[in-house]
């Protein structure tokens, strides 16, 4: 809620108000994270500069190396997200050096993990992985020194590495992140979470291989989170279909809030592929579109229909869309859509199905002849 409030102030050009509230926040990490979010939504140059300056000042106010490393990494990631990559990289490099100089192993592990997460968000997976490995090494040192907090911290760090996969778009790096997290869980004797993470690792491996059959098995077993994970790492040629299948399953099980972003992502990928390559698998897309129409989601089927060029496939989808709207009680929209069907035969049958309007000219006052009699 606080983030939404601050961002809303920025969108309305009231950055001074937002900054005044933020200065009352005593925790510099929380303050920096809020400023980071605000920076991403600043549209005016003066607003961007004001937020950026406040963010840098927050980093400079750190009490120790651990805190400074975390703050510097937040600044770096925020600048990169805002399009200032050169300056952002400088902050991330300084954060990396600072984290490695933290003298106490336990604190060093925390600092390295925090920097690793922000490196991941910024897209520097190799550097992030190196930070996580060094954090694990610091944990080992702390445990060998008899530090009691090493084991609970190790669990938190493993969990953080798993969560950071959310920002990893490369399947091979996702596997390495999962593998390291599982190794940390094993190190502290937590076999169940280690096994669970290794199962996710296997799912990503299946995704890289384009295993759509595995996706369908996961959905059949009601393992929707794993299915979503798999779709994220499917090769581009398989990803839209995978996303649409998961979206369809979520809509059919009454989870539209989860389904919509997946559908929208699939539609955007298909639109981009068609724009770049000039073609998509229209047969598969039309089949999925018809499924959405049957499910009672004609508006989604229509969005997929917009991607179709083949008249036979487009006609069949539009026919199903028109019928779905008719069954939902919207006869006017149903007829309007039916009239746009390119195939005259399918158009005629559809108009008959949604109300007997087989002869479009009749409503225009033209005589319609059937056999010998004039109607």
Coordinates of C-alpha atoms in Angstrom, one line a residue:
X1 CA 0.0 0.0 0.0
X2 CA 2.8 2.4 0.8
X3 CA 4.5 1.7 -2.5
X4 CA 1.2 2.4 -4.4
X5 CA 0.7 5.6 -2.5
X6 CA 4.2 6.9 -3.3
X7 CA 3.9 5.9 -7.0
X8 CA 0.6 7.6 -7.2
X9 CA 2.2 10.8 -5.9
X10 CA 4.9 10.5 -8.6
X11 CA 2.3 10.0 -11.3
X12 CA 0.4 13.1 -10.3
X13 CA 3.6 15.2 -10.2
X14 CA 3.6 15.5 -6.4
X15 CA 7.2 14.2 -5.9
X16 CA 7.9 16.7 -3.2
X17 CA 5.0 15.3 -1.1
X18 CA 6.2 11.8 -1.6
X19 CA 9.8 12.6 -0.6
X20 CA 8.6 14.5 2.5
X21 CA 6.8 11.3 3.6
X22 CA 9.8 9.1 2.8
X23 CA 12.2 11.1 4.9
X24 CA 10.2 10.0 7.9
X25 CA 11.1 6.4 7.2
X26 CA 14.0 5.5 9.5
X27 CA 15.0 2.2 7.8
X28 CA 17.3 3.2 4.9
X29 CA 16.8 -0.1 3.1
X30 CA 13.0 0.4 3.0
X31 CA 13.4 4.0 2.0
X32 CA 15.8 3.1 -0.8
X33 CA 13.4 0.4 -2.1
X34 CA 10.5 2.8 -2.1
X35 CA 12.6 5.4 -3.9
X36 CA 13.6 2.8 -6.4
X37 CA 10.0 2.1 -7.3
X38 CA 9.2 5.8 -7.5
X39 CA 12.1 6.3 -9.9
X40 CA 10.7 3.8 -12.4
X41 CA 7.5 5.9 -12.7
X42 CA 9.0 9.4 -12.8
X43 CA 8.1 11.0 -16.2
X44 CA 9.3 14.5 -15.7
X45 CA 13.1 15.2 -15.8
X46 CA 13.0 17.3 -12.7
X47 CA 11.1 14.5 -10.8
X48 CA 13.6 11.9 -12.0
X49 CA 16.5 13.9 -10.8
X50 CA 15.0 14.7 -7.4
X51 CA 14.2 11.1 -6.7
X52 CA 17.6 9.9 -8.0
X53 CA 19.4 12.4 -5.7
X54 CA 17.4 11.3 -2.7
X55 CA 18.2 7.7 -3.5
X56 CA 22.0 8.3 -3.8
X57 CA 21.9 10.3 -0.5
X58 CA 20.2 7.4 1.2
X59 CA 23.0 5.1 0.0
X60 CA 25.6 7.5 1.3
X61 CA 24.0 7.5 4.7
X62 CA 24.7 3.8 5.4
X63 CA 26.1 2.9 8.9
X64 CA 28.3 0.0 7.8
X65 CA 29.6 -1.9 4.8
X66 CA 26.8 -4.5 4.8
X67 CA 24.1 -1.8 4.6
X68 CA 26.1 0.3 2.1
X69 CA 26.5 -2.7 -0.2
X70 CA 22.8 -3.4 -0.1
X71 CA 21.9 0.3 -0.7
X72 CA 24.4 0.6 -3.5
X73 CA 22.9 -2.4 -5.3
X74 CA 19.4 -1.0 -4.9
X75 CA 20.6 2.3 -6.5
X76 CA 22.3 0.4 -9.3
X77 CA 19.3 -1.8 -10.2
X78 CA 17.0 1.2 -10.0
X79 CA 19.1 3.3 -12.4
X80 CA 19.4 0.4 -14.9
X81 CA 15.6 -0.1 -14.7
X82 CA 15.2 3.7 -15.4
X83 CA 17.4 3.4 -18.5
X84 CA 20.7 4.7 -17.0
X85 CA 22.7 1.6 -17.5
X86 CA 26.2 3.1 -17.5
X87 CA 25.7 4.8 -14.2
X88 CA 23.8 1.9 -12.8
X89 CA 26.6 -0.6 -13.5
X90 CA 29.0 1.6 -11.6
X91 CA 26.9 1.4 -8.5
X92 CA 26.5 -2.3 -8.9
X93 CA 30.2 -2.8 -9.2
X94 CA 30.8 -0.7 -6.1
X95 CA 28.2 -2.7 -4.3
X96 CA 29.9 -6.0 -5.3
X97 CA 33.3 -4.8 -4.0
X98 CA 31.8 -3.4 -0.8
X99 CA 29.9 -6.7 0.0
X100 CA 33.0 -8.8 -0.4
X101 CA 34.9 -6.5 2.1
X102 CA 32.4 -7.1 4.9
X103 CA 34.6 -8.6 7.6
X104 CA 32.1 -10.8 9.6
X105 CA 31.2 -13.9 7.5
X106 CA 27.5 -13.9 8.5
X107 CA 27.1 -10.3 7.6
X108 CA 29.1 -10.8 4.4
X109 CA 26.7 -13.6 3.4
X110 CA 23.7 -11.3 3.9
X111 CA 25.3 -8.5 1.9
X112 CA 26.4 -10.8 -0.9
X113 CA 22.9 -12.3 -1.2
X114 CA 21.2 -8.8 -1.2
X115 CA 23.6 -7.6 -3.9
X116 CA 23.0 -10.9 -5.8
X117 CA 19.3 -10.4 -5.9
X118 CA 19.6 -6.9 -7.3
X119 CA 22.2 -8.1 -9.9
X120 CA 19.6 -10.7 -10.9
X121 CA 16.9 -8.0 -11.2
X122 CA 19.3 -6.0 -13.4
X123 CA 19.8 -9.1 -15.7
X124 CA 23.5 -9.8 -14.7
X125 CA 22.9 -13.5 -13.9
X126 CA 26.5 -14.6 -14.0
X127 CA 27.6 -11.9 -11.5
X128 CA 24.6 -12.7 -9.3
X129 CA 25.4 -16.4 -9.3
X130 CA 29.0 -15.6 -8.3
X131 CA 27.6 -13.5 -5.4
X132 CA 25.3 -16.3 -4.2
X133 CA 28.2 -18.8 -4.3
X134 CA 30.4 -16.4 -2.3
X135 CA 27.5 -16.0 0.2
X136 CA 27.3 -19.8 0.5
X137 CA 31.1 -19.9 1.2
X138 CA 30.6 -17.3 3.9
X139 CA 27.9 -19.3 5.5
X140 CA 30.2 -22.4 5.6
X141 CA 32.9 -20.3 7.3
X142 CA 30.3 -18.9 9.8
X143 CA 29.1 -22.4 10.6
X144 CA 32.6 -23.8 11.0
X145 CA 33.2 -20.9 13.5
X146 CA 30.3 -22.1 15.5
X147 CA 28.0 -19.2 14.7
X148 CA 24.5 -20.3 15.7
X149 CA 22.7 -17.9 13.3
X150 CA 24.4 -19.6 10.3
X151 CA 21.8 -22.3 9.9
X152 CA 18.6 -20.1 10.0
X153 CA 20.4 -17.6 7.8
X154 CA 21.3 -20.3 5.3
X155 CA 17.7 -21.2 5.0
X156 CA 16.7 -17.6 4.3
X157 CA 19.4 -17.3 1.7
X158 CA 18.4 -20.4 -0.1
X159 CA 14.8 -19.1 -0.1
X160 CA 16.0 -15.8 -1.5
X161 CA 17.9 -17.5 -4.3
X162 CA 14.8 -19.5 -5.3
X163 CA 12.7 -16.3 -5.2
X164 CA 15.2 -14.5 -7.4
X165 CA 14.6 -17.0 -10.2
X166 CA 11.4 -15.0 -10.7
X167 CA 13.6 -12.4 -12.4
X168 CA 15.6 -14.9 -14.5
X169 CA 14.5 -15.2 -18.1
X170 CA 17.3 -17.7 -19.1
X171 CA 16.4 -21.3 -18.3
X172 CA 20.0 -22.5 -18.0
X173 CA 20.7 -19.9 -15.3
X174 CA 17.5 -20.7 -13.5
X175 CA 18.7 -24.3 -13.3
X176 CA 22.0 -23.2 -11.8
X177 CA 20.2 -21.0 -9.2
X178 CA 17.9 -23.8 -8.2
X179 CA 20.8 -26.2 -8.0
X180 CA 22.7 -23.9 -5.7
X181 CA 19.7 -23.3 -3.5
X182 CA 19.1 -27.1 -3.1
X183 CA 22.8 -27.5 -2.2
X184 CA 22.4 -24.9 0.6
X185 CA 19.3 -26.7 1.9
X186 CA 21.3 -30.0 1.9
X187 CA 24.1 -28.3 3.7
X188 CA 21.8 -27.5 6.7
X189 CA 20.0 -30.8 6.5
X190 CA 16.7 -29.7 5.1
X191 CA 16.1 -32.5 2.7
X192 CA 12.5 -31.8 1.8
X193 CA 12.9 -28.3 0.4
X194 CA 16.1 -29.5 -1.3
X195 CA 14.1 -32.2 -3.1
X196 CA 11.3 -29.7 -3.9
X197 CA 13.8 -27.3 -5.5
X198 CA 15.4 -30.1 -7.5
X199 CA 12.0 -31.0 -8.8
X200 CA 11.7 -27.4 -10.1
X201 CA 15.1 -27.8 -11.7
X202 CA 13.8 -30.8 -13.6
X203 CA 10.7 -28.9 -14.8
X204 CA 12.9 -26.1 -16.2
X205 CA 15.0 -28.8 -18.0
X206 CA 11.8 -30.1 -19.6
X207 CA 10.8 -26.6 -20.5
X208 CA 14.1 -26.0 -22.3
X209 CA 13.4 -29.1 -24.3
X210 CA 10.0 -27.8 -25.4
X211 CA 8.1 -30.6 -23.6
X212 CA 4.5 -29.4 -24.0
X213 CA 3.3 -32.9 -23.0
X214 CA 4.9 -32.3 -19.5
X215 CA 3.0 -29.1 -19.3
X216 CA -0.3 -30.9 -19.9
X217 CA 0.5 -33.5 -17.3
X218 CA 1.2 -30.8 -14.7
X219 CA -2.1 -29.2 -15.4
X220 CA -3.9 -32.6 -15.3
X221 CA -2.3 -33.0 -11.8
X222 CA -3.5 -29.6 -10.8
X223 CA 0.2 -28.4 -10.4
X224 CA -0.5 -25.0 -11.8
X225 CA 2.5 -23.2 -10.2
X226 CA 4.9 -25.8 -11.8
X227 CA 3.0 -25.4 -15.1
X228 CA 3.5 -21.6 -15.1
X229 CA 7.2 -22.2 -14.2
X230 CA 7.5 -24.5 -17.2
X231 CA 5.9 -22.0 -19.6
X232 CA 8.4 -19.3 -18.6
X233 CA 11.3 -21.3 -20.0
X234 CA 9.8 -22.8 -23.1
X235 CA 11.5 -22.0 -26.4
X236 CA 9.9 -19.0 -28.1
X237 CA 8.1 -21.1 -30.7
X238 CA 6.3 -23.1 -28.0
X239 CA 5.8 -20.5 -25.3
X240 CA 2.6 -18.8 -26.6
X241 CA 0.8 -22.1 -26.9
X242 CA 2.0 -23.1 -23.5
X243 CA 0.9 -19.8 -22.0
X244 CA -2.5 -20.1 -23.7
X245 CA -3.0 -23.6 -22.4
X246 CA -2.3 -22.5 -18.8
X247 CA -4.5 -19.5 -19.2
X248 CA -7.3 -21.6 -20.5
X249 CA -7.0 -24.0 -17.5
X250 CA -7.0 -21.0 -15.1
X251 CA -10.1 -19.5 -16.7
X252 CA -11.9 -22.8 -16.7
X253 CA -11.1 -23.2 -13.0
X254 CA -12.3 -19.7 -12.2
X255 CA -9.0 -17.9 -11.7
X256 CA -9.2 -15.0 -14.2
X257 CA -6.8 -12.8 -12.2
X258 CA -4.1 -15.3 -12.8
X259 CA -5.1 -16.2 -16.3
X260 CA -5.3 -12.7 -17.8
X261 CA -1.6 -11.8 -17.6
X262 CA -0.6 -15.2 -19.2
X263 CA -3.1 -14.7 -22.0
X264 CA -1.9 -11.1 -22.6
X265 CA 1.7 -12.3 -22.7
X266 CA 0.9 -15.0 -25.1
X267 CA -1.0 -12.6 -27.4
X268 CA 1.8 -10.1 -27.3
X269 CA 4.4 -12.8 -28.2
X270 CA 2.3 -14.0 -31.1
X271 CA 1.7 -10.5 -32.3
X272 CA 5.5 -9.8 -32.2
X273 CA 6.4 -13.1 -33.9
X274 CA 3.9 -12.4 -36.7
X275 CA 5.2 -8.9 -37.1
X276 CA 8.8 -10.1 -37.3
X277 CA 8.4 -13.3 -39.2
X278 CA 5.2 -12.7 -41.1
X279 CA 3.6 -15.9 -40.0
X280 CA 2.4 -17.9 -37.0
X281 CA 0.9 -21.4 -36.6
X282 CA -2.7 -20.3 -37.4
X283 CA -4.1 -23.8 -37.2
X284 CA -3.1 -24.1 -33.5
X285 CA -4.1 -20.6 -32.7
X286 CA -7.6 -21.0 -34.2
X287 CA -8.0 -24.3 -32.3
X288 CA -7.2 -22.5 -29.0
X289 CA -9.5 -19.6 -30.0
X290 CA -12.4 -22.0 -30.5
X291 CA -11.8 -23.5 -27.1
X292 CA -12.0 -20.1 -25.5
X293 CA -15.3 -19.4 -27.4
X294 CA -16.7 -22.7 -26.1
X295 CA -15.6 -21.8 -22.6
X296 CA -17.7 -18.7 -22.8
X297 CA -14.8 -16.3 -23.4
X298 CA -15.6 -15.0 -26.9
X299 CA -13.8 -11.7 -26.3
X300 CA -10.5 -13.7 -25.9
X301 CA -11.3 -15.8 -28.9
X302 CA -11.8 -12.5 -30.9
X303 CA -8.3 -11.3 -29.8
X304 CA -6.8 -14.4 -31.2
X305 CA -8.9 -14.2 -34.3
X306 CA -7.3 -10.8 -35.0
X307 CA -4.0 -12.7 -35.6
X308 CA -5.5 -15.0 -38.3
X309 CA -5.1 -14.4 -42.0
X310 CA -6.5 -17.7 -43.4
X311 CA -10.1 -17.1 -44.3
X312 CA -11.3 -20.6 -43.5
X313 CA -9.8 -20.6 -40.0
X314 CA -10.9 -17.0 -39.3
X315 CA -14.4 -17.8 -40.5
X316 CA -14.7 -20.8 -38.2
X317 CA -13.4 -18.8 -35.2
X318 CA -15.7 -15.8 -35.8
X319 CA -18.7 -18.2 -36.2
X320 CA -17.9 -19.7 -32.8
X321 CA -17.5 -16.2 -31.3
X322 CA -20.8 -15.0 -32.7
X323 CA -22.6 -18.1 -31.3
X324 CA -21.0 -17.6 -27.9
X325 CA -22.2 -14.0 -27.8
X326 CA -25.7 -15.1 -28.9
X327 CA -25.9 -17.7 -26.1
X328 CA -24.7 -15.0 -23.6
X329 CA -27.8 -13.0 -24.7
X330 CA -26.1 -10.3 -26.9
X331 CA -27.9 -10.9 -30.2
X332 CA -26.9 -7.5 -31.6
X333 CA -23.1 -8.2 -31.2
X334 CA -23.5 -11.8 -32.3
X335 CA -25.1 -10.7 -35.6
X336 CA -22.6 -7.9 -36.1
X337 CA -19.7 -10.4 -35.7
X338 CA -21.4 -12.9 -37.9
X339 CA -21.7 -10.4 -40.8
X340 CA -17.9 -10.0 -40.8
X341 CA -17.3 -13.7 -41.5
X342 CA -15.4 -13.9 -44.8
X343 CA -16.6 -17.3 -45.9
X344 CA -20.2 -16.8 -47.2
X345 CA -21.3 -20.3 -46.5
X346 CA -20.2 -20.2 -42.9
X347 CA -21.6 -16.7 -42.6
X348 CA -25.0 -17.9 -43.8
X349 CA -25.1 -20.9 -41.5
X350 CA -24.0 -18.8 -38.5
X351 CA -26.7 -16.2 -39.1
X352 CA -29.3 -19.0 -39.3
X353 CA -28.0 -20.4 -36.1
X354 CA -28.2 -17.2 -34.1
X355 CA -31.7 -16.2 -35.2
X356 CA -32.7 -17.3 -38.6
X357 CA -31.2 -14.3 -40.5
X358 CA -30.0 -16.4 -43.4
X359 CA -30.9 -13.8 -46.0
X360 CA -29.2 -10.6 -45.1
X361 CA -31.0 -8.7 -48.0
X362 CA -34.4 -9.3 -46.5
X363 CA -33.8 -6.7 -43.7
X364 CA -32.8 -4.2 -46.4
X365 CA -36.2 -4.4 -48.0
X366 CA -35.2 -6.7 -50.9
X367 CA -37.5 -9.5 -52.0
X368 CA -36.2 -12.9 -51.1
X369 CA -37.5 -15.8 -53.4
X370 CA -37.8 -19.3 -52.2
X371 CA -39.0 -21.7 -54.8
X372 CA -42.0 -20.3 -56.7
X373 CA -43.3 -18.0 -53.9
X374 CA -42.2 -14.5 -53.0
X375 CA -41.9 -14.1 -49.2

